[in-house]
XYZ file of C-alpha atoms in Angstrom:
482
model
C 0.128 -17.449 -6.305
C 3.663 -16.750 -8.090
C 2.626 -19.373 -10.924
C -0.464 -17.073 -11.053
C 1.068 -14.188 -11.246
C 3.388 -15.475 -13.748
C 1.010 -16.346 -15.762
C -0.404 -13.373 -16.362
C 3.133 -12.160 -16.774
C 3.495 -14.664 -19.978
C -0.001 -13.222 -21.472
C 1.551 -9.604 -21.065
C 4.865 -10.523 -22.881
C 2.828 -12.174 -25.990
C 0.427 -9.396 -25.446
C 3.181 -6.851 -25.953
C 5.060 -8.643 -28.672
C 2.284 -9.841 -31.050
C -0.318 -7.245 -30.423
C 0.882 -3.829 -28.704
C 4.646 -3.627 -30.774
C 2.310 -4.687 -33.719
C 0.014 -2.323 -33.950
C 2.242 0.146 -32.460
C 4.309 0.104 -35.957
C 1.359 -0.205 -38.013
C -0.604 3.076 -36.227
C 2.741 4.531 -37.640
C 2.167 3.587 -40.956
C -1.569 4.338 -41.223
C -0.269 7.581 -40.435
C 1.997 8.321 -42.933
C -0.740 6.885 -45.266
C -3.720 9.418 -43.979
C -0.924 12.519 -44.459
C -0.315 10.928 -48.124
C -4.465 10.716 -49.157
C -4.906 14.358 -46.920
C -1.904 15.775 -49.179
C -3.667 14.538 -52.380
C -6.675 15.865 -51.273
C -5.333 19.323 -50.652
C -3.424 19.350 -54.162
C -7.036 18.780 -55.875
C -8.759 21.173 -54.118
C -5.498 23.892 -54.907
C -5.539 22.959 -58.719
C -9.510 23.418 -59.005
C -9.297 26.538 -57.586
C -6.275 27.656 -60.023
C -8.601 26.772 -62.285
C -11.722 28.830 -61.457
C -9.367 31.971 -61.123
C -8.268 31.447 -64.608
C -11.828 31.190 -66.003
C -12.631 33.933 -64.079
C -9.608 36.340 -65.293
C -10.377 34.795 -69.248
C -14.185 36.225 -68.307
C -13.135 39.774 -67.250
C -10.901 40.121 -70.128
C -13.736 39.299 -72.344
C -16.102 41.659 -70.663
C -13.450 44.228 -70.765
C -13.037 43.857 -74.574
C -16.449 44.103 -75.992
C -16.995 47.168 -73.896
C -13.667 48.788 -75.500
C -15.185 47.202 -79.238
C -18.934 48.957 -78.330
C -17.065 52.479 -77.551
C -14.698 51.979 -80.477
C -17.985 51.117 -82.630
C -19.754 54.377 -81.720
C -16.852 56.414 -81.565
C -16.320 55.605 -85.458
C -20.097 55.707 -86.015
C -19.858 59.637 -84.561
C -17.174 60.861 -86.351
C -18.196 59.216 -89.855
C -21.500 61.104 -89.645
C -19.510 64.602 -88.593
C -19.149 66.504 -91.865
C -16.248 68.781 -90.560
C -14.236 65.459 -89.429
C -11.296 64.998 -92.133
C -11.593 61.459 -94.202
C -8.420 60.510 -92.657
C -9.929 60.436 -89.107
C -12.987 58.471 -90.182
C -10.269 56.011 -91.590
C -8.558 56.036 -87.998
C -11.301 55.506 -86.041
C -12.759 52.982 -88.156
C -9.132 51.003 -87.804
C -9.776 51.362 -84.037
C -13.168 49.700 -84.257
C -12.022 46.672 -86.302
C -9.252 46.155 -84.042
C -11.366 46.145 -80.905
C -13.650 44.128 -82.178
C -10.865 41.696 -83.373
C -9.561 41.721 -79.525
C -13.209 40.901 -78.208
C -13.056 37.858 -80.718
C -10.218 37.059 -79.284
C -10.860 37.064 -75.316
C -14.282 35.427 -76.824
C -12.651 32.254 -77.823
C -10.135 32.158 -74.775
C -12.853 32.341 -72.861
C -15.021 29.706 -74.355
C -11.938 27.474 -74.723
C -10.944 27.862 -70.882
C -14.949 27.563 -69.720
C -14.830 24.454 -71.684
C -11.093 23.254 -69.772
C -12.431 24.263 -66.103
C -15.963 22.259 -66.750
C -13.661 19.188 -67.959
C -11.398 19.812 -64.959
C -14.580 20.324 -62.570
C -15.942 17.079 -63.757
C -12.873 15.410 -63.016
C -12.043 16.839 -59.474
C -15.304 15.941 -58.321
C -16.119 12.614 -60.479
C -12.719 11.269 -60.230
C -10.034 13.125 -58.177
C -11.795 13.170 -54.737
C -13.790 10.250 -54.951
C -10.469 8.197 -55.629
C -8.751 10.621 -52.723
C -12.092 9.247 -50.374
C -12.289 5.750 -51.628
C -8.797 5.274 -50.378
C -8.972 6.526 -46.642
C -11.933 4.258 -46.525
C -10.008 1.433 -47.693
C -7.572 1.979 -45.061
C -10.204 2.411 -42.172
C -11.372 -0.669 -43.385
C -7.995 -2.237 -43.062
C -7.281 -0.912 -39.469
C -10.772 -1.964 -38.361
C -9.902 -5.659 -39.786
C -6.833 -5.445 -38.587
C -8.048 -4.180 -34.578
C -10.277 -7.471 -34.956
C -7.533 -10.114 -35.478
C -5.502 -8.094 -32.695
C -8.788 -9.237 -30.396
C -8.416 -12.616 -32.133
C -5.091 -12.444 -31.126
C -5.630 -11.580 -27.508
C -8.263 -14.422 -26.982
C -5.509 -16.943 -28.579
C -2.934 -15.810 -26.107
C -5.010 -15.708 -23.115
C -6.972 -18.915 -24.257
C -2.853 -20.824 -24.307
C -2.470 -20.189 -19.906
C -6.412 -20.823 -19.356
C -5.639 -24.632 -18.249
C -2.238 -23.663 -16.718
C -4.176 -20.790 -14.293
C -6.951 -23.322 -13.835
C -4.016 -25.408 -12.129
C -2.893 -22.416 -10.396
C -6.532 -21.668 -8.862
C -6.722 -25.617 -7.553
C -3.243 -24.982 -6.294
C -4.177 -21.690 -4.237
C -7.263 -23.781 -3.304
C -5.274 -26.747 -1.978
C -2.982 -24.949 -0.083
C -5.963 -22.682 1.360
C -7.305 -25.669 2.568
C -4.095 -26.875 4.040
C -4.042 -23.882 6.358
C -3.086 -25.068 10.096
C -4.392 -22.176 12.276
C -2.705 -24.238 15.231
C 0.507 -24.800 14.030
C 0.980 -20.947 12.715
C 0.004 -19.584 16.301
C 3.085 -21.896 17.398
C 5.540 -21.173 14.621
C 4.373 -16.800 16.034
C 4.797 -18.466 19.733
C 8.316 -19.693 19.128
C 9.341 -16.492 16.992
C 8.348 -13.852 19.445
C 8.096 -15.804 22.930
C 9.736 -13.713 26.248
C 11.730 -16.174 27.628
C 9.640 -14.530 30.629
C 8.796 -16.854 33.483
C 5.235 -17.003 35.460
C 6.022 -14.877 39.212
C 5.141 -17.753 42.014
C 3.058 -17.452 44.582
C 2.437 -14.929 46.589
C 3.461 -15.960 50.691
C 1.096 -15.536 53.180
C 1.990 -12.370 55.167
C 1.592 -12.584 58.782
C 0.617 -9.293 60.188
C 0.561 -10.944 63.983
C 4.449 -11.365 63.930
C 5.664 -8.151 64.983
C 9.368 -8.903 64.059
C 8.674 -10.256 60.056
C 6.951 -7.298 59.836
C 9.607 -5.436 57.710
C 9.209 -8.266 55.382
C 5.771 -8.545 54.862
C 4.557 -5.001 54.885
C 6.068 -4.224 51.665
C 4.896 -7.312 49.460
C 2.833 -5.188 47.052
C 3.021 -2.166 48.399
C 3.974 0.889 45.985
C 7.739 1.822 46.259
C 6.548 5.496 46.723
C 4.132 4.753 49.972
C 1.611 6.115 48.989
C -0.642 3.134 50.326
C -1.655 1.594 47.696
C -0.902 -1.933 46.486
C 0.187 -2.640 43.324
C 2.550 -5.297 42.355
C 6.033 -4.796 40.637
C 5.339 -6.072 37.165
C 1.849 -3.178 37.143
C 3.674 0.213 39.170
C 4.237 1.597 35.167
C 1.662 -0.608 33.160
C -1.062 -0.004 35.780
C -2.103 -3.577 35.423
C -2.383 -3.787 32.068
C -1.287 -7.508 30.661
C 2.022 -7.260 28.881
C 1.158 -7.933 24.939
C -1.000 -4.994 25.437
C 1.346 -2.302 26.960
C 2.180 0.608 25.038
C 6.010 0.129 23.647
C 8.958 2.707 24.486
C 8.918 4.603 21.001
C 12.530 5.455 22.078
C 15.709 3.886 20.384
C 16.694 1.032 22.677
C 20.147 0.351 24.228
C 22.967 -1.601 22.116
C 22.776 -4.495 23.793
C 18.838 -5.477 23.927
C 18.478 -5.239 27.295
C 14.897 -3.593 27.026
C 14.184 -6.565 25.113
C 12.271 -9.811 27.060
C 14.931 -12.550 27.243
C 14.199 -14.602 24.455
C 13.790 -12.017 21.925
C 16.900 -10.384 22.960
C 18.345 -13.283 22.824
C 17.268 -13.796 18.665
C 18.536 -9.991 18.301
C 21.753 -10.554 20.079
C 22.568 -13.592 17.690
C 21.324 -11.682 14.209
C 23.919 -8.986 15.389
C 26.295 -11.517 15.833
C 26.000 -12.862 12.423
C 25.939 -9.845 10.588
C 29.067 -8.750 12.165
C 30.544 -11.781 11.077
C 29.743 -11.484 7.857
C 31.326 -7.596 7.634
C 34.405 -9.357 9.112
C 33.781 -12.187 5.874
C 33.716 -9.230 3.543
C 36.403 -7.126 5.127
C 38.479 -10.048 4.619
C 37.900 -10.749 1.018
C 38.804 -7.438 0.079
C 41.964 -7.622 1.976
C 42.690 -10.796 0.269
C 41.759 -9.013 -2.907
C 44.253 -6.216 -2.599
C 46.905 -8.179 -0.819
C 47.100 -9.896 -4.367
C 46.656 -6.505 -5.926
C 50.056 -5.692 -4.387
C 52.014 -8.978 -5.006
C 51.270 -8.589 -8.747
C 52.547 -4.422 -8.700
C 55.527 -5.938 -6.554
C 56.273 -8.616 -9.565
C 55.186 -5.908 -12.634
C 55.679 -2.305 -11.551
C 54.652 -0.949 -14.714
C 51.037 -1.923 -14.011
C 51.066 -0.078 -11.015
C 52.049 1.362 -7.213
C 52.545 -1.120 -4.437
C 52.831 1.518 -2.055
C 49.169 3.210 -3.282
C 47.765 -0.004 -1.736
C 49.073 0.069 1.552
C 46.606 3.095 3.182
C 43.841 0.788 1.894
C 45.594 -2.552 3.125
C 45.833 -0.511 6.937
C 42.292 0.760 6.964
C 40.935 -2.622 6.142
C 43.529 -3.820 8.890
C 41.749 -1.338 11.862
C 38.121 -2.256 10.398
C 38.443 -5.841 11.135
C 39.886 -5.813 14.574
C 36.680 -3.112 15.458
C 34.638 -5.276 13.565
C 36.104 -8.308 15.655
C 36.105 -6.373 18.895
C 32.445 -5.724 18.463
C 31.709 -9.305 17.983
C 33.103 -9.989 21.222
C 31.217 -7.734 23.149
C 28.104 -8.960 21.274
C 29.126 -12.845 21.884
C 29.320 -11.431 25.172
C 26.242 -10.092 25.909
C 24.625 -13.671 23.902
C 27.004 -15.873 26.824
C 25.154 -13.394 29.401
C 21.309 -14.593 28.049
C 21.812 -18.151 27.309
C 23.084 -18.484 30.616
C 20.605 -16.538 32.298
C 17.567 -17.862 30.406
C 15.418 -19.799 33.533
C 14.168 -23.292 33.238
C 10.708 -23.245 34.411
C 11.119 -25.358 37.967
C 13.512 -22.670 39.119
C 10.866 -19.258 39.234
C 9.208 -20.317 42.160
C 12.450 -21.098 44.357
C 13.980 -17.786 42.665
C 10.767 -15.446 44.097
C 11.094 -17.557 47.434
C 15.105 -17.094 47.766
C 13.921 -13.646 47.369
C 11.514 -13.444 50.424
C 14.558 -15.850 52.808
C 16.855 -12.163 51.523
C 14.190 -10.190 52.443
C 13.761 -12.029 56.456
C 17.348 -12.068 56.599
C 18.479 -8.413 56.046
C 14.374 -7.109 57.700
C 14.612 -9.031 61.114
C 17.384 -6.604 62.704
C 15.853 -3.577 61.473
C 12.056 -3.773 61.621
C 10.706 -0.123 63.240
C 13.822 1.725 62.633
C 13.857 1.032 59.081
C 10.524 0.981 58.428
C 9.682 4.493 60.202
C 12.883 5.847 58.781
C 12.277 5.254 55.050
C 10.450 7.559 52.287
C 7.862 5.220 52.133
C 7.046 4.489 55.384
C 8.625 0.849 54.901
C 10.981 -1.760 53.491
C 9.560 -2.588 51.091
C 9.921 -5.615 48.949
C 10.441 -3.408 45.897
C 13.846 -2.396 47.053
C 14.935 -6.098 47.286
C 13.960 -6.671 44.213
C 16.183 -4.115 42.480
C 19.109 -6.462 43.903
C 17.801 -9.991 43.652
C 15.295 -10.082 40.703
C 17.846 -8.988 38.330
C 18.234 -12.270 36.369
C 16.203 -11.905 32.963
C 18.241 -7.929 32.903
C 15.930 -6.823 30.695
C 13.279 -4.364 31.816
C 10.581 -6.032 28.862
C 10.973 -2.166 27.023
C 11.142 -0.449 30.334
C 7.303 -0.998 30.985
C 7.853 -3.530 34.498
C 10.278 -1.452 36.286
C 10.323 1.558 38.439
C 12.930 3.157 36.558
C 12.474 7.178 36.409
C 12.940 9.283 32.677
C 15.755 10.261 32.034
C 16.018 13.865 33.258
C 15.765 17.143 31.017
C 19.426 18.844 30.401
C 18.799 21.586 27.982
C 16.187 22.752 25.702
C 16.575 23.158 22.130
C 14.928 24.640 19.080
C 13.733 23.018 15.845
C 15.577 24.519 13.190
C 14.145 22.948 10.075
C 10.790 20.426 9.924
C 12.389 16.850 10.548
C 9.731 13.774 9.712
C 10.589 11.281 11.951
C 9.958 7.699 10.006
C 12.100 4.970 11.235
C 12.078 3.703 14.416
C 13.348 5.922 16.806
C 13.271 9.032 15.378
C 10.189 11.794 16.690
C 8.715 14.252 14.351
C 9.151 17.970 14.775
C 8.328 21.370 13.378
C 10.193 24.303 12.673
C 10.564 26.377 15.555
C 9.166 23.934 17.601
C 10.829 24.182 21.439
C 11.403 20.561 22.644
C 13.481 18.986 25.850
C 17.116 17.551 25.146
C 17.455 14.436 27.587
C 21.107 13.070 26.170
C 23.146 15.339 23.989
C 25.120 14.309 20.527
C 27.444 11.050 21.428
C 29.172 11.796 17.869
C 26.567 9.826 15.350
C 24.896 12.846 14.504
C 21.284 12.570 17.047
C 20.369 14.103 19.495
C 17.566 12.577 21.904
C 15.053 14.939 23.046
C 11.497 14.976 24.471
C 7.664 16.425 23.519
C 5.939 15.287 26.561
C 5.485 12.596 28.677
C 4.701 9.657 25.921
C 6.954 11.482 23.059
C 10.426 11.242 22.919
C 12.944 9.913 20.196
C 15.910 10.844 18.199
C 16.467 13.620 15.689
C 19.461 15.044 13.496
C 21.713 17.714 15.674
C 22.175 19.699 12.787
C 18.008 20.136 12.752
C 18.208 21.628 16.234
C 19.666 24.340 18.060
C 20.336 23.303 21.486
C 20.398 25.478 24.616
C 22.147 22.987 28.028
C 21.401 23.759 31.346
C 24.708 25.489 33.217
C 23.809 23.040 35.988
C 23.430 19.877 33.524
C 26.594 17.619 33.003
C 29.400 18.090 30.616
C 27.933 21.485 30.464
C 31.803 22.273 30.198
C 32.004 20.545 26.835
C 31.549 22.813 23.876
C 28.381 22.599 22.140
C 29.118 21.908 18.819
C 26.625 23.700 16.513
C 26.089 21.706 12.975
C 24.340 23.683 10.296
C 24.148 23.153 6.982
């Protein structure tokens, strides 16, 4: 599948090198083309019209002229044929009419010479000019549409190169599909995630007609509350569902594992281990690191301050011993597992070493106990809490008896928290919520919805309100806000 998906990575690279950067800078230039041809365009269409306003100013000028010859022309006319006009205003006005109609001559011929220069000028815009101007943007259509065809040409090339290569790939993925052993991956998930849990043994006979084993037997599978009905240890929270199917504590768990089935705690207990070691690795390497720092400041003061070094060198110094100290406990707690991890011959003796406990603490007490307890009996619950305490896990608190923790304050969401990691609960502003275990100094405080909801949040998102009666209600309560 990564072959696969590389090749497909290798057609994207050529893709993007020989086609998209390609035509990328050629788009550009096609551009600056089309605003060349659009410019020319625009200057044509300008200079025609310069040229129609010219023969249209030459053509009023004309007009206006042999109007002003006409009234010049009758204006002499009338005062040649007035008999008390004086011969030297006849001569005037018939000065006046020859230049007028000299003028209209004039704007006559300017006009027929600039008709003559716009019809030219016409003929060439639309003959010449913009056919040129539209011959060229087709040309270079023409040339991106050739040029969008060998970038297909191009594509098929690249693509065609990897065909055999992914045709490998495909009778790879096929191969190894085939090769699938369903068996053998339910084992490798059996071996990651197993308990370490052993099978209970079997259940003794309880003989009701011995009066004096009675303190043992009565309480086999009876419910640690008396409340007459049986129900066996493993069920009293889980009400008899099978274990992969009980609902998990949603709750942070406790730093060493221990609500974690044997095995698995024992995996989680050794990761812990290792990553601490590893701190301690890198802890060490920087104190190394600066240790040399300093050696070389001691030798060439001018590079630096030997003594700058030494809050550094001391910090490292305290990290690594917690770092170590924590690896102890951890080592610990893994010395604790492995050693407590059961073979599988020892269960049944275990549960029957419990019931020989049971007859030898019952047998002196029988009615007296048994009439004097909350539940009406001694039951074999209550041994249990004392004997069966070898995987000291709890399997995520769903096979014991164990009550909630107890409420010791309220508190009040301040802002909306959205509780995402593991953990961690949800809330709403304003929201009023239990508090079940104040701030230890890491900044959460645990608190509880209902019944099934309870997790972690940030202190400084809540406003909490303890209980006078709770405990360490004498401690300050250290409001955070931002």
């Amino acid at each position: 599948m990564n072959d696969y998906a590389g090749q497909h990575e290798v057609i994207s690279e050529n893709m993007t090198s020989l086609i998209t950067a390609e035509l990328t800078r050629y788009v550009q230039e096609l551009k600056q083309e089309r605003k060349s041809h659009f410019h020319d365009g625009r200057k044509a269409q300008q200079h025609i019209e310069t040229c129609w306003k010219q023969l249209e100013a030459s053509k009023r000028r004309f007009e206006r002229d042999c109007k002003e010859a006409d009234r010049a022309q009758q204006y002499f006319e009338k005062m040649d044929a007035d008999i008390n006009v004086t011969k030297a205003d006849v001569e005037k006005a018939r000065q006046q009419a020859q230049l007028r109609h000299q003028m209209a001559e004039d704007s006559k011929a300017e006009y027929s010479s600039t008709l003559q220069k716009f019809n030219s000028e016409q003929h060439e815009h639309y003959y010449t000019h913009i056919p040129n101007i539209f011959q060229k943007i087709q040309e270079m259509e023409e040339r991106r549409i050739v040029r969008i065809g060998e970038s297909m040409k191009t594509f098929a090339e690249v693509d065609r190169q990897v065909i055999p290569i992914i045709g490998k790939c495909l009778d790879e993925i096929t191969k190894a599909a085939e090769s699938v052993d369903h068996k053998n991956d339910s084992q490798m998930v059996i071996e990651a995630f197993k308990s370490g849990f052993e099978p209970p043994g079997d259940v003794d006979f309880e003989d009701f007609t011995q009066p004096m084993k009675r303190t043992v037997s009565e309480s086999s599978l009876s419910n640690s509350r008396g409340d007459g009905k049986s129900e066996p240890k493993f069920g009293s929270k889980s009400k008899g569902k099978l274990w992969p199917f009980i609902k998990k504590n949603k709750g942070a768990g406790p730093e060493d594992f221990s609500n974690l089935p044997p095995e698995q705690r024992r995996k989680k207990l050794q990761q812990k281990v290792d990553e601490l070691n590893r701190d301690i690795q890198k802890e060490m390497d920087s104190r190394d690191a600066l240790t040399k720092m300093k050696d070389v400041y001691i030798k060439n003061p001018q590079m630096g301050d030997a003594a700058s070094v030494d809050h550094r060198l001391a910090e490292l110094g305290q990290n690594i011993e917690k770092l170590r100290l924590e690896v102890q406990k951890f080592e610990g707690w893994l010395a604790e597992v492995e050693g407590r991890l059961p073979a599988r011959s020892e269960q049944p003796r275990r549960q029957s070493g419990v019931y020989e406990a049971q007859n030898a603490s019952g047998v002196n007490s029988c009615a007296q106990d048994r009439e004097s307890s909350p539940d009406g009996s001694y039951t074999e619950e209550q041994s249990q809490e004392t004997e069966m305490k070898v995987p000291a896990t709890d399997f995520d608190d769903e096979f014991d008896d164990e009550e909630p923790l107890p409420t010791i304050g309220t508190c009040k969401a301040l802002y909306t928290f959205e509780g995402q990691n593991e953990g961690t609960i949800s809330v709403a502003e304003g929201e009023m919520l239990y508090v079940i275990e104040e701030d230890k100094g890491d900044g959460w405080t645990r608190i509880r919805r209902n019944e099934d909801e309870e997790g972690y949040v940030p202190t400084s998102y809540v406003e909490v309100y303890l209980d006078k009666n709770a405990k360490d209600v004498h401690k300050p309560l250290q409001k955070i806000s931002e």
